[in-house]
């Protein structure tokens, strides 16, 4: 309370306020204020340009802005914007497994996203492993690949290995009494129906985006699964 | 001539007053404290909830394997201590320390130090596996960094309680603090010698570490002007940090709102219908169906969301309307927690909103909490008292005769 009084009594009061700094200290503080204000302004302006739509200034200084904001100040607040997602994306996988007798067999498609949805249902606090892991891994794949599922650069390749490891974590090394040799992924994209009262009568027909077969290697397996997986091969001979 | 001189003095005074305003006080003590408690609590609850899944999310054998993480980190240069070792034990220690740092920060125990450890914990886990996170993690990530700048333990903290118990001008006798500082200094040195720290992060961590030492020394050795200067510097940085947090929250709402304005579904009032039918965000399908069943209701909430988000930054200039909108936003986030199954995201957003809550309200909540606590403890004490009196009566009856009178 007493610290506030001099401020409200005006300029003369401020001058008489106790704890007045010496001139060098005053100059130092003024410089500190300038530096901190400058940095604050820089930070806020840069972050603003990062979250705003691409514009004259942000296009000109894209490298500086990204260089400062990424990775630690990265942000994406286009929550459900400009339009919310209007489709359920079910990531599904199947495997080609080698039986003990040496024959190979293809498993039916397994809907991994449906397993996530089942885990989320009636769960007040779904885990990131259920709500984000596969969903975001697929997003990452789509964003780092072209229409023909070809990776664009290192990030694309990383996303393929990531998806493989997620699928193999869920399948395990042995499926349907056979060693998992290769896997294939697809996404079943089902548009959500427009609400009943809407004039918009969109089709809810599912479409598929199917990837090629991927060979499984030990790198795609959990450490604990590698032994089981490798030794399976020997016993088959 | 004289008019000129007056103008110069006036400018001088204006500058002096502006400097004083941002250096004399660490503004918003209750607001920064509630942000600290809110975010530390959110991250603590998240870490405890994910404890069974910690290996899958951030461990060495996560589907986002150490090798994958290493390659991405080389591209984006993000900070994480989890790449320093591939041992399981190291991971467990980091996870454990992240839990403890959250708890200590929430309680305000050695607040500044814990805010740094909290930030290290958040960055280490999140940057280890970036694709596991969502918007909630993102806002925690940002605020964890910003909180380091603030004096967020001025109130509602164990630090504040300790300060209140010691004489105001007595030099701090904080053996635990010195010990903590030494241990962390040793850890910092070890990390440097092992070559784990980049130049930038080394500068930040050594700067923070030395600042603690300087603060301790000016308090003991130079209680005059050096102490005042340091105190004002800390206020200045705190106020900048507080401003950054506030503007960051404004950015979140402004971005979320303005991008929605452009969406056709937000325009025709049906946008809300869609998230209510996404399998990943409908933990309670019956609830989602009920809410999404009425076209009018969906339209009102859809429009309401956009209006509140777009308007919020401008209402900050009007206290009363700001508070109304703040209440609406907190209610909306609480609903999102349940309906979309995003409790940690929602809790983080509510903690961020809290930076704009009025002091009177926060103090009322504080008083109410303290009263509740006292009533709880008082009841327990009253319940415990007869037992305490009974015990000596059995063992040493003579004591009871001369014992304290019953209250």
XYZ file of C-alpha atoms in Angstrom:
644
model
C 0.000 0.000 0.000
C 2.719 2.481 1.006
C 4.691 1.661 -2.118
C 1.772 2.822 -4.201
C 1.269 6.206 -2.536
C 4.120 8.145 -4.195
C 2.971 7.066 -7.638
C -0.476 8.491 -7.145
C 0.710 11.741 -5.632
C 2.286 12.730 -8.938
C 5.714 13.621 -10.232
C 6.980 15.387 -7.149
C 5.964 12.453 -5.024
C 7.887 10.081 -7.253
C 11.018 12.131 -6.807
C 10.740 11.973 -3.058
C 9.967 8.296 -2.999
C 12.328 6.320 -0.784
C 14.928 4.038 -2.314
C 15.664 6.453 -5.142
C 18.529 5.036 -7.182
C 21.833 6.751 -7.859
C 22.403 8.120 -11.354
C 24.500 5.147 -12.625
C 21.900 2.740 -11.284
C 19.156 4.791 -12.917
C 20.925 4.700 -16.255
C 21.464 0.970 -15.870
C 17.772 0.432 -15.133
C 16.735 2.584 -18.078
C 18.944 0.476 -20.352
C 17.548 -2.720 -18.846
C 14.019 -1.487 -19.472
C 14.921 -0.694 -23.083
C 16.464 -4.125 -23.637
C 13.614 -6.061 -22.006
C 10.968 -3.993 -23.783
C 12.786 -4.465 -27.068
C 12.989 -8.202 -26.620
C 9.338 -8.443 -25.555
C 8.256 -6.466 -28.600
C 10.421 -8.632 -30.855
C 9.041 -11.849 -29.378
C 5.407 -10.792 -29.624
C 5.770 -9.339 -33.118
C 7.502 -12.458 -34.412
C 4.961 -14.803 -32.869
C 2.177 -12.626 -34.253
C 3.606 -12.870 -37.762
C 3.965 -16.628 -37.306
C 0.304 -17.193 -36.372
C -1.155 -14.664 -38.810
C -2.003 -15.618 -42.393
C 0.959 -15.268 -44.798
C 1.227 -11.539 -45.499
C 3.584 -8.963 -47.017
C 5.839 -8.799 -43.983
C 5.793 -12.438 -42.969
C 6.522 -13.640 -46.506
C 9.494 -11.281 -46.728
C 10.963 -12.414 -43.406
C 9.825 -16.023 -43.364
C 13.270 -17.414 -42.572
C 13.865 -15.066 -39.640
C 10.399 -15.723 -38.225
C 10.580 -19.508 -38.547
C 14.145 -19.473 -37.269
C 13.060 -17.738 -34.094
C 9.702 -19.396 -33.456
C 10.682 -22.980 -34.273
C 10.994 -25.289 -32.500
C 10.311 -24.077 -28.961
C 7.694 -21.379 -29.627
C 5.856 -23.308 -32.317
C 2.089 -22.930 -32.220
C -0.960 -23.851 -34.194
C -4.245 -22.467 -32.976
C -6.390 -23.138 -36.024
C -8.543 -25.287 -33.753
C -11.359 -26.755 -35.855
C -10.689 -23.929 -38.324
C -11.397 -22.739 -40.917
C -13.702 -25.777 -40.965
C -13.731 -28.691 -38.529
C -12.713 -32.119 -39.777
C -15.779 -33.678 -41.433
C -14.668 -37.265 -41.804
C -13.723 -40.196 -39.665
C -10.354 -41.554 -40.720
C -9.896 -45.180 -39.765
C -6.347 -46.430 -40.117
C -6.375 -50.145 -40.812
C -3.579 -52.660 -41.276
C -3.103 -56.240 -42.370
C -0.122 -58.532 -42.363
C 1.425 -61.285 -44.349
C 2.510 -63.930 -41.884
C 4.704 -66.998 -42.263
C 3.342 -70.118 -40.620
C 5.504 -72.754 -38.963
C 5.114 -75.052 -41.946
C 6.598 -72.396 -44.198
C 3.353 -71.336 -45.881
C 2.325 -67.724 -45.895
C -1.054 -66.249 -45.133
C -2.674 -62.852 -45.337
C -4.617 -61.633 -42.325
C -7.842 -59.704 -42.743
C -7.776 -55.911 -42.234
C -7.592 -54.868 -38.614
C -9.186 -51.495 -37.797
C -6.655 -49.935 -35.446
C -8.520 -46.630 -35.130
C -11.648 -48.520 -34.071
C -9.557 -50.025 -31.268
C -8.584 -46.490 -30.238
C -12.211 -45.371 -30.352
C -13.187 -48.325 -28.183
C -10.549 -47.330 -25.618
C -11.741 -43.711 -25.671
C -15.407 -44.588 -25.213
C -16.618 -43.907 -21.667
C -13.132 -42.849 -20.671
C -13.053 -39.489 -18.858
C -9.325 -39.060 -19.534
C -8.233 -40.855 -22.720
C -4.507 -41.471 -23.035
C -2.421 -39.760 -25.695
C -1.531 -43.277 -26.850
C -5.181 -43.770 -27.794
C -6.243 -40.306 -28.853
C -3.136 -38.912 -30.541
C -0.577 -41.580 -31.406
C -2.036 -43.266 -34.482
C -4.248 -40.339 -35.482
C -1.364 -37.893 -35.589
C 1.049 -40.440 -37.086
C -1.328 -40.804 -40.049
C -1.653 -37.011 -40.317
C 2.118 -36.775 -40.305
C 2.318 -39.387 -43.080
C -0.226 -37.552 -45.246
C 1.536 -34.224 -44.726
C 4.944 -35.631 -45.598
C 3.910 -37.613 -48.695
C 2.546 -36.737 -52.118
C -0.658 -38.052 -53.681
C 1.115 -41.217 -54.809
C 2.371 -41.897 -51.272
C 5.937 -40.958 -52.146
C 7.848 -39.397 -49.237
C 9.063 -35.833 -49.615
C 12.405 -35.892 -47.865
C 13.666 -37.220 -44.564
C 10.495 -36.344 -42.641
C 8.472 -38.513 -44.991
C 10.767 -41.479 -44.452
C 10.648 -41.009 -40.693
C 6.859 -41.047 -40.785
C 6.849 -44.406 -42.620
C 9.080 -46.005 -40.014
C 6.916 -44.488 -37.285
C 3.719 -45.977 -38.736
C 5.394 -49.354 -39.142
C 6.493 -49.346 -35.523
C 3.029 -48.354 -34.299
C 1.418 -51.175 -36.270
C 4.018 -53.688 -35.103
C 3.551 -52.595 -31.483
C -0.131 -53.421 -31.833
C 0.261 -56.573 -33.947
C 3.210 -58.010 -32.074
C 5.869 -60.172 -33.781
C 3.544 -63.155 -34.186
C -0.009 -62.895 -35.466
C -2.448 -65.743 -36.183
C 0.295 -68.295 -35.413
C 2.560 -66.784 -38.033
C 5.574 -64.520 -38.073
C 4.698 -61.082 -39.391
C 6.822 -60.581 -42.493
C 5.254 -57.592 -44.107
C 2.399 -55.206 -43.408
C 0.103 -53.012 -45.415
C -1.830 -49.946 -44.305
C -4.870 -48.191 -45.600
C -7.135 -45.444 -44.374
C -10.875 -45.734 -44.636
C -12.183 -42.211 -44.977
C -15.863 -41.852 -44.140
C -17.436 -38.420 -44.568
C -19.747 -37.484 -41.710
C -23.373 -36.971 -42.620
C -24.531 -33.387 -42.543
C -27.014 -32.687 -39.751
C -30.654 -33.658 -40.426
C -31.808 -30.069 -40.603
C -29.175 -29.089 -43.136
C -29.958 -28.861 -46.852
C -26.491 -30.280 -47.472
C -27.060 -33.919 -48.445
C -23.523 -35.174 -48.797
C -22.583 -38.750 -49.530
C -21.260 -40.802 -46.630
C -19.644 -43.371 -48.920
C -16.231 -44.446 -47.605
C -13.142 -44.104 -49.741
C -9.778 -45.752 -49.206
C -6.208 -44.629 -49.391
C -4.076 -47.738 -49.569
C -0.304 -47.896 -49.194
C 2.069 -50.518 -50.569
C 3.343 -53.516 -48.635
C 6.162 -52.771 -46.214
C 8.766 -55.392 -45.289
C 9.148 -55.757 -41.518
C 12.676 -55.675 -40.083
C 13.943 -55.953 -36.509
C 14.160 -52.144 -36.421
C 10.359 -52.024 -36.583
C 9.911 -54.182 -33.500
C 9.932 -53.520 -29.795
C 13.209 -54.638 -28.227
C 11.447 -57.380 -26.291
C 9.812 -58.735 -29.454
C 12.960 -59.078 -31.523
C 14.061 -62.370 -29.988
C 10.666 -64.022 -30.555
C 10.547 -62.728 -34.104
C 14.077 -63.826 -35.092
C 13.939 -67.239 -33.459
C 10.621 -67.992 -35.189
C 12.458 -68.081 -38.509
C 14.828 -70.869 -37.374
C 12.117 -73.146 -36.111
C 10.289 -72.993 -39.430
C 13.111 -74.700 -41.344
C 13.251 28.567 -23.883
C 11.534 27.959 -20.601
C 8.648 26.219 -22.369
C 11.187 23.965 -24.004
C 12.802 23.177 -20.695
C 9.416 22.323 -19.230
C 8.745 19.988 -22.124
C 12.064 18.247 -21.645
C 11.399 17.819 -17.936
C 7.930 16.575 -18.682
C 9.294 13.927 -21.068
C 11.948 13.067 -18.529
C 9.351 12.627 -15.846
C 7.163 10.562 -18.122
C 10.074 8.235 -18.896
C 11.034 8.028 -15.230
C 7.494 7.186 -14.260
C 7.184 4.585 -16.979
C 10.445 2.985 -15.858
C 9.249 3.044 -12.269
C 5.926 1.550 -13.161
C 7.473 -1.546 -14.751
C 10.278 -1.965 -12.228
C 8.836 -1.167 -8.829
C 6.325 -3.979 -8.576
C 5.932 -7.462 -9.926
C 2.396 -6.997 -11.216
C -0.380 -9.542 -11.017
C 0.938 -11.629 -8.106
C -2.314 -13.595 -7.846
C -2.694 -14.017 -11.586
C 0.836 -15.373 -12.066
C 0.385 -17.629 -9.044
C -2.836 -19.098 -10.397
C -1.191 -19.660 -13.798
C 1.706 -21.399 -12.056
C -0.577 -23.608 -9.982
C -2.874 -24.348 -12.928
C -0.174 -25.400 -15.359
C 1.881 -27.317 -12.819
C -1.266 -29.169 -11.743
C -2.294 -29.934 -15.331
C 1.106 -31.341 -16.234
C 1.319 -33.244 -12.948
C -2.079 -34.881 -13.510
C -1.142 -35.634 -17.109
C 2.141 -37.302 -16.083
C 0.364 -39.364 -13.436
C -2.403 -40.366 -15.834
C 0.138 -41.409 -18.483
C 2.377 -43.178 -15.983
C 1.344 -46.635 -17.270
C 1.944 -45.444 -20.866
C 5.105 -43.474 -20.249
C 7.359 -45.893 -22.132
C 5.135 -45.950 -25.184
C 4.952 -42.165 -25.236
C 8.462 -41.034 -24.384
C 10.592 -44.066 -23.516
C 13.581 -45.414 -25.443
C 11.431 -48.107 -27.087
C 8.484 -45.892 -28.005
C 7.085 -46.407 -31.521
C 8.635 -43.005 -32.119
C 11.956 -44.694 -31.429
C 15.094 -43.079 -30.152
C 16.595 -43.349 -33.614
C 13.624 -41.574 -35.221
C 13.646 -38.895 -32.551
C 17.367 -38.339 -33.043
C 16.948 -37.802 -36.785
C 14.078 -35.338 -36.343
C 15.918 -33.466 -33.574
C 18.818 -33.004 -35.941
C 16.421 -31.256 -38.296
C 14.578 -29.091 -35.778
C 17.153 -28.547 -32.981
C 14.593 -28.909 -30.183
C 15.799 -29.308 -26.610
C 15.441 -32.589 -24.750
C 17.583 -34.201 -22.100
C 16.143 -37.602 -23.007
C 18.618 -37.975 -25.861
C 21.515 -37.753 -23.424
C 21.315 -41.444 -22.592
C 19.477 -44.459 -23.967
C 19.228 -46.264 -20.645
C 15.822 -47.076 -19.203
C 16.957 -45.930 -15.775
C 17.803 -42.460 -17.083
C 14.362 -42.191 -18.652
C 12.673 -43.229 -15.420
C 14.691 -40.660 -13.477
C 13.782 -37.863 -15.896
C 10.097 -38.817 -15.767
C 10.229 -38.982 -11.971
C 11.947 -35.609 -11.728
C 9.380 -34.096 -14.087
C 6.644 -35.290 -11.708
C 8.462 -33.902 -8.667
C 9.222 -30.579 -10.347
C 5.535 -30.175 -11.228
C 4.520 -30.899 -7.664
C 7.112 -28.530 -6.205
C 6.209 -25.769 -8.649
C 2.530 -26.166 -7.858
C 3.269 -25.814 -4.132
C 5.688 -22.972 -4.755
C 8.656 -24.673 -3.122
C 11.857 -22.939 -4.336
C 9.614 -21.596 -7.047
C 12.125 -20.095 -9.464
C 14.391 -23.138 -9.470
C 11.407 -25.450 -9.846
C 10.051 -23.386 -12.734
C 13.319 -24.049 -14.578
C 13.186 -27.770 -13.783
C 9.517 -27.832 -14.772
C 10.402 -26.283 -18.125
C 13.194 -28.819 -18.639
C 10.761 -31.630 -17.858
C 8.072 -30.357 -20.217
C 10.463 -29.658 -23.081
C 12.347 -32.922 -22.638
C 9.293 -35.152 -22.736
C 7.361 -33.259 -25.404
C 10.302 -32.689 -27.751
C 11.286 -36.343 -27.420
C 8.000 -37.371 -29.087
C 6.421 -34.360 -30.783
C 3.748 -36.354 -32.574
C 2.171 -37.574 -29.331
C 0.987 -34.114 -28.297
C -2.038 -31.930 -29.016
C -3.056 -28.307 -28.462
C -2.950 -28.786 -24.707
C 0.671 -29.888 -24.805
C 1.444 -26.921 -27.040
C 0.097 -24.341 -24.599
C 1.825 -26.078 -21.656
C 5.086 -25.992 -23.625
C 4.852 -22.235 -24.169
C 3.745 -21.278 -20.673
C 6.391 -23.544 -19.107
C 9.001 -21.367 -20.822
C 7.308 -18.066 -19.983
C 6.831 -18.950 -16.304
C 10.601 -19.041 -15.822
C 10.592 -15.281 -16.386
C 8.017 -14.552 -13.698
C 8.032 -14.199 -9.923
C 5.106 -16.559 -9.785
C 5.628 -17.555 -6.158
C 4.824 -14.190 -4.538
C 1.583 -15.538 -3.105
C 0.020 -18.942 -2.529
C 3.372 -20.644 -2.234
C 5.525 -22.307 0.397
C 8.155 -19.697 -0.457
C 5.738 -16.915 0.461
C 4.910 -18.642 3.721
C 8.588 -19.009 4.564
C 9.246 -15.356 3.698
C 6.376 -14.251 5.918
C 7.891 -16.122 8.852
C 11.345 -14.535 8.625
C 12.070 -10.910 9.460
C 11.792 -8.752 6.337
C 15.366 -7.439 6.411
C 17.117 -10.508 7.746
C 19.524 -12.095 5.257
C 18.154 -15.367 3.907
C 19.398 -18.433 5.723
C 18.334 -20.958 3.197
C 20.511 -24.033 3.570
C 18.200 -26.147 1.417
C 18.287 -23.551 -1.335
C 22.083 -23.434 -1.299
C 22.252 -27.205 -1.380
C 19.774 -27.357 -4.266
C 21.745 -24.732 -6.148
C 24.989 -26.662 -5.672
C 23.525 -29.950 -6.825
C 22.032 -28.330 -9.922
C 25.317 -26.559 -10.602
C 27.061 -29.905 -10.468
C 24.501 -31.382 -12.875
C 24.904 -28.431 -15.192
C 28.673 -28.802 -15.173
C 28.397 -32.528 -15.869
C 26.047 -31.892 -18.803
C 28.469 -29.305 -20.174
C 31.521 -31.542 -19.834
C 29.710 -34.409 -21.530
C 28.995 -32.019 -24.405
C 25.202 -32.225 -24.180
C 24.440 -28.502 -24.118
C 24.260 -26.286 -27.167
C 25.692 -22.776 -26.845
C 22.283 -21.193 -26.576
C 20.978 -23.482 -23.865
C 24.274 -23.326 -21.956
C 23.974 -19.548 -21.942
C 20.403 -19.724 -20.651
C 21.056 -22.302 -17.931
C 24.326 -20.777 -16.689
C 22.686 -17.366 -16.764
C 19.818 -18.578 -14.597
C 22.170 -20.424 -12.299
C 24.434 -17.409 -11.813
C 21.447 -15.119 -11.342
C 20.443 -17.214 -8.332
C 23.913 -16.817 -6.853
C 23.921 -13.068 -7.484
C 20.488 -12.724 -5.878
C 21.640 -14.649 -2.812
C 24.797 -12.552 -2.529
C 23.160 -9.147 -2.871
C 20.713 -10.106 -0.178
C 23.455 -11.061 2.250
C 26.341 -8.789 1.303
C 24.963 -5.719 -0.471
C 21.522 -5.035 0.935
C 21.558 -1.438 -0.314
C 21.370 -0.292 -3.891
C 22.620 -3.512 -5.577
C 19.767 -5.354 -3.952
C 17.248 -2.756 -5.083
C 18.586 -2.901 -8.638
C 18.369 -6.694 -8.723
C 14.895 -6.598 -7.239
C 13.781 -4.110 -9.884
C 15.367 -6.183 -12.658
C 13.433 -9.209 -11.449
C 10.236 -7.130 -11.418
C 10.953 -5.894 -14.914
C 11.494 -9.383 -16.315
C 8.437 -10.642 -14.432
C 6.255 -7.918 -15.915
C 7.547 -8.694 -19.405
C 6.823 -12.385 -18.815
C 3.328 -11.619 -17.593
C 2.656 -9.446 -20.636
C 3.954 -12.197 -22.930
C 1.662 -14.773 -21.304
C -1.329 -12.444 -21.650
C -0.632 -11.631 -25.287
C 0.013 -15.301 -26.001
C -3.457 -16.153 -24.713
C -4.874 -13.374 -26.880
C -3.046 -14.872 -29.889
C -4.606 -18.254 -29.184
C -8.145 -16.877 -29.189
C -7.620 -14.395 -31.981
C -6.150 -17.071 -34.251
C -8.778 -19.642 -33.334
C -11.554 -17.100 -33.900
C -10.419 -15.292 -37.026
C -9.624 -18.483 -38.924
C -13.072 -19.830 -38.017
C -14.805 -16.760 -39.421
C -13.630 -17.870 -42.861
C -15.110 -21.370 -42.562
C -18.388 -22.062 -44.339
C -19.582 -24.419 -41.610
C -18.990 -21.834 -38.898
C -20.927 -19.417 -41.083
C -23.949 -21.675 -41.608
C -24.017 -22.583 -37.927
C -23.410 -26.329 -38.232
C -19.687 -26.563 -37.394
C -20.244 -27.965 -33.899
C -22.155 -30.930 -35.360
C -18.994 -32.436 -36.885
C -16.589 -32.724 -33.916
C -19.496 -34.277 -31.988
C -19.396 -37.174 -34.437
C -15.670 -37.791 -34.720
C -14.837 -41.192 -33.237
C -11.665 -39.872 -31.643
C -13.538 -37.144 -29.749
C -16.772 -38.738 -28.584
C -16.173 -40.529 -25.301
C -19.858 -40.126 -24.425
C -21.800 -40.677 -27.673
C -25.189 -40.280 -25.979
C -24.157 -36.907 -24.568
C -22.776 -35.780 -27.930
C -25.988 -36.889 -29.657
C -28.146 -34.984 -27.185
C -26.122 -31.829 -27.586
C -25.985 -32.178 -31.365
C -29.648 -33.105 -31.670
C -31.023 -29.583 -31.736
C -30.203 -27.440 -34.755
C -30.852 -24.249 -32.843
C -28.584 -25.293 -29.991
C -25.786 -26.254 -32.384
C -26.143 -22.943 -34.184
C -26.081 -20.923 -30.945
C -22.966 -22.676 -29.651
C -21.262 -22.477 -33.061
C -21.891 -18.736 -33.364
C -21.209 -18.168 -29.666
C -17.796 -19.801 -29.906
C -16.726 -17.634 -32.826
C -18.116 -14.438 -31.308
C -16.406 -15.018 -27.972
C -13.062 -15.926 -29.548
C -13.026 -13.020 -31.966
C -14.295 -10.503 -29.421
C -12.193 -11.528 -26.447
C -9.028 -9.494 -27.209
C -11.049 -6.297 -27.552
C -13.057 -6.808 -24.390
C -9.851 -6.650 -22.364
C -10.346 -2.897 -22.382
C -13.648 -3.248 -20.559
C -13.361 -5.013 -17.259
C -16.993 -6.040 -16.908
C -17.482 -7.487 -20.397
C -14.069 -9.145 -20.200
C -15.132 -10.997 -17.065
C -18.379 -12.154 -18.639
C -16.522 -13.516 -21.663
C -13.914 -15.097 -19.431
C -16.631 -16.950 -17.542
C -18.154 -18.127 -20.837
C -14.775 -19.356 -22.081
C -14.055 -21.233 -18.889
C -17.479 -22.884 -19.075
C -16.894 -23.807 -22.711
C -13.508 -25.351 -21.899
C -14.960 -27.290 -18.995
C -17.578 -28.676 -21.395
C -14.929 -29.555 -23.970
C -13.083 -31.514 -21.277
C -16.045 -33.852 -20.916
C -17.710 -33.844 -24.324
C -14.616 -34.138 -26.517
C -12.622 -36.126 -23.960
C -9.858 -33.548 -23.698
C -9.474 -32.924 -19.942
C -5.814 -31.926 -20.002
C -6.210 -29.595 -22.953
C -9.168 -27.965 -21.236
C -7.439 -27.656 -17.883
C -4.433 -26.032 -19.562
C -6.685 -23.566 -21.384
C -8.555 -22.706 -18.190
C -5.210 -22.129 -16.452
C -4.232 -19.820 -19.316
C -7.565 -17.966 -19.139
C -6.982 -17.467 -15.409
C -4.266 -14.894 -16.138
C -7.123 -12.486 -16.900
C -9.190 -13.197 -13.793
C -9.747 -10.162 -11.536
C -7.682 -9.996 -8.353
C -10.753 -9.675 -6.122
C -12.141 -12.904 -7.484
C -8.823 -14.727 -7.104
C -8.477 -13.484 -3.522
C -12.019 -14.602 -2.807
C -11.178 -18.075 -4.164
C -7.997 -18.023 -2.095
C -9.814 -17.072 1.087
C -12.462 -19.655 0.419
C -9.799 -22.337 -0.107
C -7.975 -21.388 3.093
C -11.239 -21.396 5.058
C -12.090 -24.803 3.618
C -8.670 -26.120 4.509
C -8.862 -24.756 8.056
C -12.303 -26.195 8.557
C -11.059 -29.556 7.316
C -7.944 -29.506 9.495
C -9.901 -28.116 12.441
C -12.424 -30.902 12.201
C -9.667 -33.469 12.036
C -7.941 -31.886 15.020
C -11.160 -31.859 16.998
C -11.703 -35.474 16.090
C -8.134 -36.283 17.046
C -8.192 -34.475 20.376
C -10.227 -36.937 22.442
C -8.035 -39.733 21.177
C -4.934 -37.784 22.114
C -6.313 -37.214 25.574
C -7.365 -40.778 25.922
C -4.005 -42.237 25.051
C -2.003 -40.769 27.924
C -4.822 -41.587 30.328
C -4.254 -45.242 29.678
C -0.476 -45.173 29.770
C 0.193 -42.495 32.364
C -2.929 -41.525 34.307
C -1.046 -39.137 36.562
C -0.346 -36.806 33.649
C -3.989 -36.239 32.946
C -4.616 -34.705 36.341
C -2.083 -32.000 35.740
C -2.687 -31.923 32.016
C -4.030 -29.160 29.836
C -7.654 -28.238 30.434
C -10.223 -29.339 27.924
C -11.149 -26.721 25.424
